[in-house]
Amino acid sequence: MSTASSLIDEQRFPQLAALMRIQYERTPAHRAYLETRFSHASAEDFTTLEELASQIRQIARSRLGEICDGYDFICKIVREEEIFFRRKGRYRLQTFEEANRLVYSDTEYMGHYMDGLLLTQIYWSNHTACYQFYRNVFLKQAPANYDYLEIGPGHGLLLYQALKDERSGSVKGWDVSKASIGQTWDALTVMGMSGKKPELVLQDLYAVPDDSAKFDCLTFSEVLEHLEDPKGALVKLRSLLKPSGRLFVNVPINSPAPDHLYLLRSPEDAVEAVRAAGFEIERAEFFPMTNHTMEQARKHKLTISACIIARPD
């Protein structure tokens, strides 16, 4: 079996080391890229990566090898979308109907895609940085006994952080997919919910009445780029916050993927989109794609993750 990278201290980070041994064995072609990624990681990063590796291995259970294959799958399909993006200057799909017909309705395709996305939380440094920003800045500055809502919680890694936070009050997750809600619940269950239970609800954001319950903290991570009406979504999010509530948005810039519809061409465009929906920007941080500097990402129009914390204006 391939060994884990010498950059990973196997005594301090056994979960990460074990994951990488499997990934290198299953997909050796990714080893050079991933070792370069780890060569840029700080001590704090490695602590976060170990935590994520532990959670992902719990979620994966006996399917860890398949999930490692899923990472190879997602790299290949994103590469295809990148080629289209470079040639055409736009994302391939333009409507949710197209995404639903070509991507979401294909159960096997979506299974591989979601498996790969799970590992990008570790393998793509911008995804790890967004996770750290969310946990260390957004959640840490939340008020005591905060009411929390995440829309589109996916694998549940962010929702889990709110759930295990002893300062959180109610914790809710909304999704338009019943299957996705089931996957989120299963992931939270295997990670351990420590007595506090989330409320997971089948809910279309656009259909929520304006007089619905309000929240102290609202998370909207890697959802905006999938929408035909992003401005309408942001306006609706504003109506769901208490006057002193805070919104966390994570949206990628110049990030072609098979189900991305909303193209933002600079991090500043993302900030302005949030501001234009009636928010005051509290803080924004930008993270370039793995193994690139911000200067390189801007110059070559590469992916940049924009993390924005905002309050109702």
Tab-separated table of C-alpha atoms in Angstrom:
chain	number	residue	atom	x	y	z
A	1	MET	CA	0.000	0.000	0.000
A	2	SER	CA	1.216	3.521	-0.739
A	3	THR	CA	2.484	5.428	2.277
A	4	ALA	CA	0.994	8.703	3.451
A	5	SER	CA	2.866	11.864	2.580
A	6	SER	CA	5.996	12.563	4.626
A	7	LEU	CA	4.463	16.018	5.118
A	8	ILE	CA	1.788	14.468	7.356
A	9	ASP	CA	2.794	13.603	10.914
A	10	GLU	CA	1.133	10.198	11.277
A	11	GLN	CA	1.370	10.287	15.062
A	12	ARG	CA	-0.427	13.625	15.387
A	13	PHE	CA	-2.765	13.258	12.409
A	14	PRO	CA	-3.586	9.544	12.068
A	15	GLN	CA	-7.012	10.030	10.467
A	16	LEU	CA	-5.631	12.268	7.727
A	17	ALA	CA	-2.663	9.954	7.132
A	18	ALA	CA	-4.925	6.912	6.835
A	19	LEU	CA	-7.202	8.729	4.388
A	20	MET	CA	-4.284	9.777	2.209
A	21	ARG	CA	-2.878	6.231	2.070
A	22	ILE	CA	-6.182	5.076	0.585
A	23	GLN	CA	-6.425	8.041	-1.804
A	24	TYR	CA	-2.896	7.550	-3.123
A	25	GLU	CA	-3.506	3.835	-3.577
A	26	ARG	CA	-6.776	4.369	-5.446
A	27	THR	CA	-5.731	7.410	-7.504
A	28	PRO	CA	-1.931	7.771	-7.603
A	29	ALA	CA	-2.159	10.434	-10.327
A	30	HIS	CA	-3.400	12.944	-7.715
A	31	ARG	CA	-0.502	12.442	-5.336
A	32	ALA	CA	1.799	15.219	-6.621
A	33	TYR	CA	-1.032	17.771	-6.564
A	34	LEU	CA	-2.124	16.804	-3.058
A	35	GLU	CA	1.384	16.763	-1.661
A	36	THR	CA	1.910	20.279	-3.009
A	37	ARG	CA	-1.357	21.253	-1.335
A	38	PHE	CA	-0.161	19.868	2.025
A	39	SER	CA	3.231	21.556	1.641
A	40	HIS	CA	1.448	24.924	1.931
A	41	ALA	CA	-0.646	23.931	4.982
A	42	SER	CA	0.002	25.514	8.383
A	43	ALA	CA	-0.040	23.768	11.756
A	44	GLU	CA	-3.557	25.125	12.312
A	45	ASP	CA	-4.575	23.810	8.894
A	46	PHE	CA	-3.376	20.309	9.760
A	47	THR	CA	-5.435	20.336	12.968
A	48	THR	CA	-8.514	21.249	10.925
A	49	LEU	CA	-7.688	18.656	8.264
A	50	GLU	CA	-7.407	15.946	10.913
A	51	GLU	CA	-10.804	16.925	12.294
A	52	LEU	CA	-12.351	16.857	8.824
A	53	ALA	CA	-10.688	13.547	7.974
A	54	SER	CA	-12.149	11.990	11.118
A	55	GLN	CA	-15.646	13.240	10.270
A	56	ILE	CA	-15.405	12.167	6.636
A	57	ARG	CA	-14.206	8.686	7.573
A	58	GLN	CA	-17.197	8.394	9.923
A	59	ILE	CA	-19.584	9.480	7.178
A	60	ALA	CA	-17.957	7.172	4.623
A	61	ARG	CA	-17.914	4.077	6.831
A	62	SER	CA	-17.233	1.094	4.549
A	63	ARG	CA	-17.424	3.263	1.404
A	64	LEU	CA	-14.199	5.222	1.887
A	65	GLY	CA	-12.531	3.680	-1.166
A	66	GLU	CA	-15.544	4.570	-3.328
A	67	ILE	CA	-15.490	8.116	-2.001
A	68	CYS	CA	-11.809	8.395	-2.917
A	69	ASP	CA	-12.785	7.274	-6.428
A	70	GLY	CA	-15.449	9.977	-6.351
A	71	TYR	CA	-12.724	12.588	-5.952
A	72	ASP	CA	-11.141	11.376	-9.186
A	73	PHE	CA	-14.588	11.538	-10.817
A	74	ILE	CA	-15.209	15.133	-9.758
A	75	CYS	CA	-11.762	16.235	-10.925
A	76	LYS	CA	-12.437	14.827	-14.388
A	77	ILE	CA	-15.843	16.416	-14.836
A	78	VAL	CA	-14.694	19.780	-13.480
A	79	ARG	CA	-11.790	19.661	-15.943
A	80	GLU	CA	-14.284	19.216	-18.779
A	81	GLU	CA	-16.311	22.191	-17.555
A	82	GLU	CA	-13.120	24.234	-17.216
A	83	ILE	CA	-12.290	23.630	-20.876
A	84	PHE	CA	-15.764	24.831	-21.895
A	85	PHE	CA	-15.443	27.864	-19.615
A	86	ARG	CA	-12.105	28.840	-21.141
A	87	ARG	CA	-13.441	28.521	-24.678
A	88	LYS	CA	-16.823	30.161	-24.189
A	89	GLY	CA	-16.316	32.501	-21.222
A	90	ARG	CA	-19.443	31.213	-19.485
A	91	TYR	CA	-20.794	28.217	-17.630
A	92	ARG	CA	-22.224	25.428	-19.767
A	93	LEU	CA	-25.711	25.364	-18.199
A	94	GLN	CA	-27.971	28.374	-17.866
A	95	THR	CA	-31.175	27.087	-16.267
A	96	PHE	CA	-32.204	24.931	-13.330
A	97	GLU	CA	-34.262	22.802	-15.729
A	98	GLU	CA	-31.063	21.884	-17.584
A	99	ALA	CA	-29.234	21.121	-14.348
A	100	ASN	CA	-32.098	18.988	-13.106
A	101	ARG	CA	-32.378	17.040	-16.367
A	102	LEU	CA	-28.665	16.525	-16.993
A	103	VAL	CA	-27.254	16.328	-13.462
A	104	TYR	CA	-29.640	16.083	-10.516
A	105	SER	CA	-31.936	13.440	-12.007
A	106	ASP	CA	-28.995	11.095	-12.707
A	107	THR	CA	-28.744	9.228	-9.411
A	108	GLU	CA	-25.494	7.404	-10.185
A	109	TYR	CA	-23.790	10.563	-11.471
A	110	MET	CA	-24.906	12.565	-8.432
A	111	GLY	CA	-23.675	9.849	-6.099
A	112	HIS	CA	-20.138	10.048	-7.500
A	113	TYR	CA	-20.313	13.848	-7.601
A	114	MET	CA	-21.366	14.168	-3.964
A	115	ASP	CA	-18.696	11.678	-2.883
A	116	GLY	CA	-16.038	13.780	-4.563
A	117	LEU	CA	-17.345	17.018	-3.100
A	118	LEU	CA	-16.994	15.606	0.385
A	119	LEU	CA	-13.245	15.150	-0.030
A	120	THR	CA	-12.730	18.612	-1.521
A	121	GLN	CA	-13.219	19.945	2.006
A	122	ILE	CA	-9.734	18.560	2.687
A	123	TYR	CA	-8.084	18.454	-0.716
A	124	TRP	CA	-8.988	21.952	-1.922
A	125	SER	CA	-7.351	24.537	0.305
A	126	ASN	CA	-9.952	27.209	-0.474
A	127	HIS	CA	-12.685	24.879	0.792
A	128	THR	CA	-10.753	24.207	3.993
A	129	ALA	CA	-10.179	27.940	4.480
A	130	CYS	CA	-13.906	28.642	4.082
A	131	TYR	CA	-14.677	26.004	6.713
A	132	GLN	CA	-12.200	27.611	9.117
A	133	PHE	CA	-13.566	31.106	8.480
A	134	TYR	CA	-17.116	29.901	9.114
A	135	ARG	CA	-16.198	28.149	12.363
A	136	ASN	CA	-13.605	30.546	13.754
A	137	VAL	CA	-15.197	33.854	12.794
A	138	PHE	CA	-18.886	33.479	11.952
A	139	LEU	CA	-19.950	30.993	14.636
A	140	LYS	CA	-17.562	32.257	17.300
A	141	GLN	CA	-19.088	35.726	17.120
A	142	ALA	CA	-22.674	34.495	17.342
A	143	PRO	CA	-24.719	35.556	20.392
A	144	ALA	CA	-25.478	33.174	23.243
A	145	ASN	CA	-28.365	30.771	22.595
A	146	TYR	CA	-28.473	31.705	18.916
A	147	ASP	CA	-31.150	30.377	16.563
A	148	TYR	CA	-29.400	28.861	13.558
A	149	LEU	CA	-30.562	28.002	10.040
A	150	GLU	CA	-28.584	26.493	7.190
A	151	ILE	CA	-30.075	26.253	3.736
A	152	GLY	CA	-28.727	23.366	1.686
A	153	PRO	CA	-26.624	21.698	4.407
A	154	GLY	CA	-25.349	18.937	2.102
A	155	HIS	CA	-23.080	16.525	3.962
A	156	GLY	CA	-23.775	18.379	7.211
A	157	LEU	CA	-20.195	19.394	8.071
A	158	LEU	CA	-21.112	23.026	8.762
A	159	LEU	CA	-24.423	22.206	10.418
A	160	TYR	CA	-22.562	19.819	12.702
A	161	GLN	CA	-20.375	22.659	13.958
A	162	ALA	CA	-23.449	24.644	15.002
A	163	LEU	CA	-25.041	21.546	16.474
A	164	LYS	CA	-22.118	20.750	18.756
A	165	ASP	CA	-21.615	24.402	19.777
A	166	GLU	CA	-22.749	24.623	23.401
A	167	ARG	CA	-23.836	28.231	22.795
A	168	SER	CA	-26.318	27.370	20.051
A	169	GLY	CA	-30.049	27.229	20.700
A	170	SER	CA	-32.246	25.841	17.928
A	171	VAL	CA	-30.469	24.359	14.902
A	172	LYS	CA	-32.360	23.906	11.643
A	173	GLY	CA	-31.568	22.846	8.102
A	174	TRP	CA	-33.693	23.360	4.989
A	175	ASP	CA	-33.365	21.627	1.642
A	176	VAL	CA	-35.522	21.194	-1.465
A	177	SER	CA	-34.527	17.519	-1.765
A	178	LYS	CA	-35.947	14.826	0.493
A	179	ALA	CA	-33.005	12.574	-0.406
A	180	SER	CA	-30.540	15.301	0.585
A	181	ILE	CA	-32.251	15.731	3.942
A	182	GLY	CA	-31.904	11.997	4.519
A	183	GLN	CA	-28.195	12.119	3.674
A	184	THR	CA	-27.652	15.075	6.015
A	185	TRP	CA	-29.443	13.284	8.852
A	186	ASP	CA	-27.424	10.096	8.302
A	187	ALA	CA	-24.152	12.055	8.313
A	188	LEU	CA	-25.026	13.935	11.505
A	189	THR	CA	-26.051	10.684	13.167
A	190	VAL	CA	-22.752	8.917	12.514
A	191	MET	CA	-20.739	11.990	13.565
A	192	GLY	CA	-22.686	12.108	16.839
A	193	MET	CA	-25.219	14.735	17.872
A	194	SER	CA	-24.557	14.717	21.650
A	195	GLY	CA	-28.188	14.991	22.660
A	196	LYS	CA	-29.023	18.137	20.681
A	197	LYS	CA	-31.173	17.304	17.646
A	198	PRO	CA	-31.459	19.431	14.509
A	199	GLU	CA	-34.739	20.092	12.759
A	200	LEU	CA	-34.352	19.180	9.087
A	201	VAL	CA	-37.172	20.447	6.885
A	202	LEU	CA	-38.155	19.995	3.237
A	203	GLN	CA	-38.451	23.665	2.268
A	204	ASP	CA	-38.103	25.775	-0.869
A	205	LEU	CA	-36.420	29.057	0.070
A	206	TYR	CA	-38.407	31.031	-2.503
A	207	ALA	CA	-41.706	29.748	-1.050
A	208	VAL	CA	-41.042	30.848	2.545
A	209	PRO	CA	-43.517	33.533	3.696
A	210	ASP	CA	-41.973	36.811	4.837
A	211	ASP	CA	-43.607	36.502	8.258
A	212	SER	CA	-41.888	33.196	9.062
A	213	ALA	CA	-39.583	32.721	12.064
A	214	LYS	CA	-36.401	34.816	12.144
A	215	PHE	CA	-32.880	33.639	12.901
A	216	ASP	CA	-29.725	34.960	14.535
A	217	CYS	CA	-27.412	33.039	12.199
A	218	LEU	CA	-28.100	31.986	8.635
A	219	THR	CA	-25.680	29.934	6.527
A	220	PHE	CA	-25.845	29.819	2.740
A	221	SER	CA	-22.707	27.983	1.669
A	222	GLU	CA	-22.059	26.964	-1.941
A	223	VAL	CA	-25.707	27.333	-2.919
A	224	LEU	CA	-25.898	30.715	-4.660
A	225	GLU	CA	-23.962	29.540	-7.724
A	226	HIS	CA	-26.631	26.877	-8.381
A	227	LEU	CA	-29.521	29.355	-8.681
A	228	GLU	CA	-31.231	31.062	-11.605
A	229	ASP	CA	-32.445	33.887	-9.370
A	230	PRO	CA	-29.611	34.589	-6.938
A	231	LYS	CA	-30.786	38.123	-6.144
A	232	GLY	CA	-34.238	36.840	-5.207
A	233	ALA	CA	-32.624	34.286	-2.906
A	234	LEU	CA	-30.494	36.917	-1.156
A	235	VAL	CA	-33.506	39.182	-0.651
A	236	LYS	CA	-35.413	36.254	0.842
A	237	LEU	CA	-32.494	35.481	3.151
A	238	ARG	CA	-32.617	39.047	4.449
A	239	SER	CA	-36.277	38.567	5.410
A	240	LEU	CA	-35.327	35.503	7.481
A	241	LEU	CA	-32.869	37.322	9.723
A	242	LYS	CA	-33.538	39.135	12.961
A	243	PRO	CA	-32.556	42.839	12.845
A	244	SER	CA	-29.258	41.970	14.538
A	245	GLY	CA	-28.892	38.639	12.693
A	246	ARG	CA	-25.903	37.674	10.583
A	247	LEU	CA	-25.615	35.906	7.241
A	248	PHE	CA	-22.722	33.706	6.107
A	249	VAL	CA	-22.421	33.340	2.335
A	250	ASN	CA	-19.795	31.210	0.631
A	251	VAL	CA	-19.838	31.448	-3.164
A	252	PRO	CA	-17.127	30.522	-5.700
A	253	ILE	CA	-15.939	32.906	-8.428
A	254	ASN	CA	-15.027	31.652	-11.931
A	255	SER	CA	-15.825	28.122	-10.824
A	256	PRO	CA	-17.125	25.951	-13.685
A	257	ALA	CA	-18.926	22.809	-12.555
A	258	PRO	CA	-21.648	20.678	-14.141
A	259	ASP	CA	-24.449	22.281	-12.086
A	260	HIS	CA	-23.199	25.861	-11.657
A	261	LEU	CA	-25.445	28.505	-13.226
A	262	TYR	CA	-24.608	31.868	-11.622
A	263	LEU	CA	-21.247	33.184	-12.795
A	264	LEU	CA	-19.499	35.807	-10.699
A	265	ARG	CA	-16.295	37.116	-12.262
A	266	SER	CA	-14.609	38.718	-9.243
A	267	PRO	CA	-14.846	38.476	-5.445
A	268	GLU	CA	-15.928	42.108	-5.416
A	269	ASP	CA	-18.911	41.153	-7.600
A	270	ALA	CA	-19.952	38.671	-4.912
A	271	VAL	CA	-19.704	41.306	-2.180
A	272	GLU	CA	-21.693	43.769	-4.271
A	273	ALA	CA	-24.416	41.169	-4.961
A	274	VAL	CA	-24.897	40.674	-1.211
A	275	ARG	CA	-24.849	44.421	-0.555
A	276	ALA	CA	-27.372	45.085	-3.344
A	277	ALA	CA	-29.848	42.703	-1.683
A	278	GLY	CA	-30.043	44.953	1.384
A	279	PHE	CA	-27.102	43.873	3.513
A	280	GLU	CA	-24.301	45.686	5.256
A	281	ILE	CA	-21.018	43.823	4.848
A	282	GLU	CA	-19.397	42.987	8.173
A	283	ARG	CA	-16.411	41.110	6.799
A	284	ALA	CA	-15.311	39.390	3.593
A	285	GLU	CA	-12.404	37.036	2.968
A	286	PHE	CA	-11.277	35.596	-0.362
A	287	PHE	CA	-9.410	32.312	-0.855
A	288	PRO	CA	-7.761	31.309	-4.167
A	289	MET	CA	-7.904	27.823	-5.591
A	290	THR	CA	-5.433	25.232	-4.360
A	291	ASN	CA	-1.737	25.714	-5.131
A	292	HIS	CA	-2.233	29.235	-6.534
A	293	THR	CA	-1.768	32.717	-5.149
A	294	MET	CA	-4.509	35.328	-5.157
A	295	GLU	CA	-2.554	37.283	-7.760
A	296	GLN	CA	-2.457	34.248	-10.041
A	297	ALA	CA	-6.146	33.528	-9.506
A	298	ARG	CA	-7.173	37.058	-10.396
A	299	LYS	CA	-4.854	37.292	-13.383
A	300	HIS	CA	-5.893	33.982	-14.935
A	301	LYS	CA	-9.552	34.052	-13.834
A	302	LEU	CA	-9.202	30.984	-11.657
A	303	THR	CA	-11.580	29.905	-8.919
A	304	ILE	CA	-11.707	32.081	-5.806
A	305	SER	CA	-13.975	31.277	-2.864
A	306	ALA	CA	-15.652	34.410	-1.491
A	307	CYS	CA	-16.796	34.187	2.140
A	308	ILE	CA	-18.989	37.048	3.271
A	309	ILE	CA	-20.525	37.868	6.652
A	310	ALA	CA	-23.309	40.427	6.430
A	311	ARG	CA	-26.139	41.982	8.441
A	312	PRO	CA	-29.489	43.421	7.315
A	313	ASP	CA	-28.922	47.052	6.309
